[in-house]
Short mmCIF file of C-alpha atoms in Angstrom, two decimals:
data_model
loop_
_atom_site.label_atom_id
_atom_site.label_comp_id
_atom_site.label_asym_id
_atom_site.label_seq_id
_atom_site.Cartn_x
_atom_site.Cartn_y
_atom_site.Cartn_z
CA MET A 901 -13.16 1.72 13.10
CA SER A 902 -13.73 4.66 15.69
CA ILE A 903 -13.08 3.30 19.37
CA PRO A 904 -16.24 4.19 21.95
CA ASP A 905 -15.83 6.71 24.10
CA GLY A 906 -13.93 6.01 27.38
CA THR A 907 -15.81 8.64 29.62
CA GLN A 908 -17.68 5.87 31.83
CA PHE A 909 -14.45 3.99 32.08
CA GLU A 910 -12.66 7.03 33.25
CA GLY A 911 -15.42 8.05 35.67
CA ALA A 912 -15.11 4.46 37.01
CA LEU A 913 -11.45 5.10 37.57
CA VAL A 914 -11.87 8.23 39.31
CA GLU A 915 -14.18 6.83 41.90
CA GLN A 916 -11.71 4.23 42.53
CA ALA A 917 -8.78 6.81 42.65
CA LYS A 918 -10.96 8.73 45.39
CA ALA A 919 -11.48 5.35 47.06
CA LEU A 920 -7.79 4.82 47.26
CA LEU A 921 -6.89 8.18 48.47
CA VAL A 922 -9.40 7.72 51.39
CA GLN A 923 -7.90 4.34 52.04
CA LEU A 924 -4.31 5.55 52.21
CA GLU A 925 -5.15 8.66 54.45
CA SER A 926 -7.24 6.36 57.02
CA GLY A 927 -4.39 3.82 57.11
CA ASP A 928 -6.00 0.73 55.64
CA SER A 929 -3.07 -0.45 53.46
CA HIS A 930 -4.71 -3.65 52.95
CA GLN A 931 -7.88 -2.40 51.27
CA ALA A 932 -5.48 0.24 49.33
CA MET A 933 -3.58 -2.42 47.73
CA LYS A 934 -6.72 -4.28 46.60
CA THR A 935 -7.97 -0.98 44.98
CA ILE A 936 -4.72 -0.53 43.36
CA SER A 937 -4.77 -4.25 42.00
CA ASN A 938 -8.33 -3.61 40.75
CA LEU A 939 -7.16 -0.19 39.03
CA HIS A 940 -4.60 -2.23 36.83
CA THR A 941 -6.98 -4.95 36.30
CA SER A 942 -9.73 -2.56 35.06
CA ARG A 943 -7.03 -0.99 32.88
CA ASP A 944 -5.84 -4.21 31.34
CA GLN A 945 -9.34 -5.25 30.67
CA TYR A 946 -10.26 -2.11 29.08
CA LEU A 947 -7.01 -2.19 26.96
CA PHE A 948 -7.62 -5.75 26.05
CA GLN A 949 -11.23 -4.76 24.94
CA GLU A 950 -10.43 -1.85 22.97
CA VAL A 951 -7.38 -3.46 21.32
CA GLY A 952 -9.67 -6.40 20.57
CA LYS A 953 -12.41 -4.20 18.80
CA LEU A 954 -9.50 -2.29 17.18
CA THR A 955 -8.34 -5.81 15.50
CA ARG A 956 -11.86 -6.82 14.81
CA SER A 957 -12.58 -3.79 12.92
CA LEU A 958 -9.31 -3.71 10.91
CA HIS A 959 -9.82 -7.11 9.90
CA THR A 960 -13.23 -6.37 8.60
CA ALA A 961 -11.76 -3.41 6.76
CA ILE A 962 -9.34 -5.48 5.23
CA GLN A 963 -11.76 -8.09 4.34
CA ASN A 964 -14.14 -5.57 2.75
CA PHE A 965 -11.13 -3.58 0.96
CA HIS A 966 -12.49 -2.64 -2.50
CA VAL A 967 -11.86 -0.43 -5.22
CA ASP A 968 -14.20 1.76 -7.21
CA SER A 969 -15.21 0.54 -10.74
CA GLY A 970 -14.34 1.58 -13.86
CA PHE A 971 -12.03 -0.88 -15.12
CA ASP A 972 -12.51 -3.68 -17.59
CA ALA A 973 -14.70 -6.85 -16.84
CA SER A 974 -11.59 -8.83 -16.44
CA THR A 975 -9.67 -6.80 -14.14
CA LEU A 976 -12.96 -6.23 -12.01
CA GLY A 977 -13.65 -9.99 -11.86
CA GLU A 978 -10.26 -10.85 -10.83
CA MET A 979 -10.14 -8.38 -8.21
CA SER A 980 -13.44 -9.63 -6.66
CA ARG A 981 -12.02 -13.07 -6.33
CA MET A 982 -9.38 -11.80 -3.92
CA GLU A 983 -10.02 -12.24 -0.40
CA ASP A 984 -8.38 -9.38 1.14
CA ALA A 985 -6.26 -6.17 0.85
CA SER A 986 -2.94 -7.92 0.84
CA GLU A 987 -4.05 -10.04 -2.34
CA ARG A 988 -5.39 -6.77 -3.98
CA LEU A 989 -2.02 -5.11 -3.13
CA ASN A 990 0.06 -7.97 -4.61
CA TYR A 991 -2.19 -7.63 -7.70
CA VAL A 992 -1.43 -4.07 -8.15
CA ILE A 993 2.23 -5.12 -7.93
CA THR A 994 1.67 -7.38 -10.64
CA LEU A 995 -0.26 -4.91 -12.74
CA THR A 996 2.78 -2.39 -12.22
CA GLU A 997 5.10 -4.98 -13.42
CA ARG A 998 3.08 -6.07 -16.38
CA ALA A 999 2.66 -2.38 -17.65
CA ALA A 1000 6.29 -1.65 -17.05
CA ASN A 1001 7.16 -4.76 -19.14
CA ARG A 1002 4.85 -3.86 -21.86
CA THR A 1003 6.12 -0.26 -22.15
CA MET A 1004 9.69 -1.43 -22.16
CA ASP A 1005 8.70 -3.82 -25.14
CA MET A 1006 7.07 -1.36 -26.84
CA VAL A 1007 10.01 1.03 -26.54
CA GLU A 1008 12.42 -1.46 -27.69
CA GLU A 1009 10.00 -2.00 -30.70
CA THR A 1010 9.92 1.74 -31.22
CA ILE A 1011 13.58 2.71 -31.22
CA PRO A 1012 14.71 0.88 -34.29
CA LEU A 1013 11.95 2.41 -36.32
CA SER A 1014 12.69 5.66 -35.24
CA ASN A 1015 16.38 5.19 -36.11
CA SER A 1016 15.30 3.70 -39.26
CA VAL A 1017 13.66 7.11 -40.51
CA GLY A 1018 16.39 9.11 -39.33
CA ASN A 1019 19.16 7.29 -40.80
CA ARG A 1020 17.71 7.09 -44.42
CA ALA A 1021 16.66 10.69 -44.00
CA ARG A 1022 20.25 11.69 -43.19
CA GLU A 1023 21.35 9.32 -46.11
CA LEU A 1024 18.92 11.49 -48.48
CA LYS A 1025 19.82 14.95 -47.27
CA PRO A 1026 23.21 15.25 -49.21
CA GLU A 1027 21.57 14.10 -52.59
CA TRP A 1028 18.51 16.44 -51.87
CA GLU A 1029 21.05 19.17 -51.44
CA ARG A 1030 22.79 18.55 -54.42
CA LEU A 1031 19.29 18.80 -56.33
CA ILE A 1032 18.69 22.09 -54.62
CA ARG A 1033 21.89 23.53 -55.97
CA ARG A 1034 20.88 22.16 -59.41
CA GLU A 1035 24.24 19.96 -59.42
CA MET A 1036 22.23 16.86 -60.15
CA LYS A 1037 22.63 14.97 -63.56
CA PRO A 1038 19.19 13.55 -65.18
CA GLU A 1039 20.30 9.97 -64.17
CA GLU A 1040 20.98 10.92 -60.89
CA PHE A 1041 17.70 12.59 -60.41
CA ARG A 1042 15.69 9.74 -61.57
CA VAL A 1043 17.68 7.66 -58.98
CA LEU A 1044 16.79 10.19 -56.29
CA THR A 1045 13.29 10.27 -57.05
CA HIS A 1046 13.09 6.55 -56.55
CA SER A 1047 15.07 6.78 -53.35
CA VAL A 1048 12.77 9.61 -51.84
CA THR A 1049 9.58 7.63 -53.06
CA SER A 1050 10.61 4.38 -51.33
CA PHE A 1051 11.71 6.47 -48.38
CA LEU A 1052 8.40 8.17 -48.00
CA GLU A 1053 6.41 4.74 -48.22
CA GLN A 1054 8.84 3.27 -45.82
CA ALA A 1055 8.51 6.30 -43.58
CA SER A 1056 4.83 6.21 -43.75
CA LYS A 1057 4.51 2.59 -42.39
CA GLU A 1058 7.20 3.05 -39.85
CA ALA A 1059 5.25 6.39 -38.63
CA SER A 1060 2.06 4.02 -38.16
CA GLN A 1061 3.73 1.53 -36.41
CA ILE A 1062 5.35 4.06 -34.17
CA ASP A 1063 1.96 5.78 -33.41
CA ASP A 1064 0.44 2.36 -32.55
CA ASN A 1065 3.10 1.34 -30.11
CA LEU A 1066 2.62 4.91 -28.52
CA SER A 1067 -0.93 4.22 -28.18
CA ASN A 1068 0.01 1.04 -26.67
CA ILE A 1069 2.20 2.37 -23.97
CA LEU A 1070 -0.28 5.19 -23.30
CA LEU A 1071 -2.99 2.15 -22.58
CA ALA A 1072 -0.25 0.44 -20.68
CA GLN A 1073 -0.43 3.31 -17.93
CA ASP A 1074 -4.37 2.59 -17.09
CA TYR A 1075 -3.24 0.59 -14.16
CA GLN A 1076 -2.21 3.86 -12.53
CA ASP A 1077 -6.00 4.58 -11.80
CA LEU A 1078 -6.03 1.41 -10.09
CA THR A 1079 -2.87 1.93 -8.26
CA GLY A 1080 -4.06 5.39 -6.99
CA GLN A 1081 -7.23 4.02 -5.64
CA VAL A 1082 -5.70 1.40 -3.64
CA ILE A 1083 -2.82 3.33 -2.20
CA LYS A 1084 -5.28 6.13 -1.09
CA LYS A 1085 -7.36 3.56 0.58
CA VAL A 1086 -4.29 1.97 2.30
CA ILE A 1087 -3.06 5.66 3.42
CA THR A 1088 -6.56 6.19 5.00
CA LEU A 1089 -6.76 2.54 6.72
CA VAL A 1090 -3.15 3.09 8.29
CA GLN A 1091 -4.43 6.57 9.19
CA GLU A 1092 -7.40 5.26 11.03
CA VAL A 1093 -5.21 2.50 12.58
CA GLN A 1094 -2.74 5.21 13.90
CA ASP A 1095 -5.67 7.28 15.14
CA ASN A 1096 -7.23 4.66 17.07
CA LEU A 1097 -3.70 3.46 18.44
CA VAL A 1098 -2.91 6.96 19.55
CA GLN A 1099 -6.50 7.19 21.47
CA LEU A 1100 -5.39 3.99 23.34
CA VAL A 1101 -2.42 5.44 24.52
CA LYS A 1102 -3.86 8.23 25.88
CA MET A 1103 -6.43 6.28 27.46
CA ALA A 1104 -3.81 4.12 28.90
CA GLY A 1105 -1.66 7.07 29.87
CA SER A 1106 -4.72 8.72 31.87
CA VAL A 1107 -5.40 5.45 33.63
CA ASP A 1108 -1.78 5.57 34.74
CA GLN A 1109 -2.00 9.14 35.69
CA ILE A 1110 -5.24 8.40 37.97
CA ALA A 1111 -3.43 5.37 39.36
CA GLY A 1112 -0.19 7.41 39.97
CA ILE A 1113 1.64 4.77 38.09
CA GLU A 1114 5.18 6.19 36.90
CA HIS A 1115 7.29 4.82 33.99
CA ALA A 1116 10.71 4.77 33.34
CA PRO A 1117 12.04 7.33 30.89
CA PHE A 1118 12.12 6.37 27.43
CA ASP A 1119 15.45 5.17 25.96
CA PRO A 1120 15.39 5.80 21.85
CA LYS A 1121 18.22 3.49 21.65
CA PRO A 1122 17.11 -0.14 20.69
CA LYS A 1123 18.29 -2.90 22.88
CA GLU A 1124 20.12 -5.67 21.71
CA ASN A 1125 18.17 -8.81 21.05
CA PRO A 1126 20.52 -11.91 21.54
CA VAL A 1127 17.86 -13.88 19.18
CA GLY A 1128 17.93 -11.47 16.60
CA ALA A 1129 15.33 -11.38 13.94
CA GLU A 1130 13.17 -14.18 13.58
CA GLY A 1131 12.69 -13.78 9.88
CA PRO A 1132 9.78 -15.43 7.62
CA ILE A 1133 7.81 -18.04 9.43
CA MET A 1134 8.83 -21.38 7.74
CA ASN A 1135 5.86 -23.97 7.28
CA PRO A 1136 3.28 -21.98 8.82
CA GLU A 1137 0.56 -24.62 8.05
CA LYS A 1138 2.44 -26.94 10.40
CA ARG A 1139 2.53 -24.77 13.32
CA ASP A 1140 -0.65 -24.10 15.64
CA ASP A 1141 0.96 -20.81 17.11
CA VAL A 1142 0.73 -19.08 14.03
CA VAL A 1143 -2.15 -17.61 11.89
CA THR A 1144 -1.74 -18.06 8.09
CA GLY A 1145 -4.58 -16.03 6.80
CA GLN A 1146 -7.69 -13.83 7.05
CA ASP A 1147 -9.76 -16.92 7.92
CA ASP A 1148 -7.39 -17.89 10.96
CA VAL A 1149 -7.61 -14.15 12.02
CA ASP A 1150 -11.35 -14.46 11.96
CA ALA A 1151 -11.46 -17.57 13.78
CA LEU A 1152 -9.07 -16.37 16.73
CA LEU A 1153 -10.89 -12.98 17.08
CA SER A 1154 -14.26 -15.02 17.40
CA SER A 1155 -12.68 -17.09 19.97
CA LEU A 1156 -11.67 -14.27 22.06
CA GLY A 1157 -15.22 -12.92 21.83
CA PHE A 1158 -14.60 -10.15 19.17
#
């Protein structure tokens, strides 16, 4: 998504600026005004072309937004049917929610099992301590033996279920690999767009400097908007001034020659 070198464009602007200086020194104000107008026109045309190229490359990058393999066939199949990055990001959100719900279900199922083992062990502890101190009668010892045997059998089953639940919790975290890939690609994409926009701003600034154009100081305070935020577009499919998908973006860029 790199923007072409603007060296030739800057060279042309320098030539126009030199011509403007000669015209001003000779008092040819009429021709000087035309040259200034040409400077503005050249600047606007160049920025329009570069913004168009940037938008086209960004649009292409979004459409070609893929993640690496390494996931099960159903996940890859579902991802391949998605048209662009926004759908894949929404899919990642769905995976995250699904994994979170699965994890919470497993935790809620495991807590009673763990509590059951702990409670039963606490119930048996006093009787076991009596046995250690040899305070138990033979009848009580036989009852304790059956109780301990029952506890061990039940604890073994519950421990196996806890182990299965923990394994399911671990498997539910597989989505993080996919999430990490997508987020890294989004960061890279945003960084490239930012770098190109900065290059455009620098180019526009150099043009203004050559042309001697001065801008008002930047006011960091946001101006009040009497209209306010427009909010989400309602019924975009019924409006002809709103693009509703990547196909519309592609058609718009093509109609503008990009």
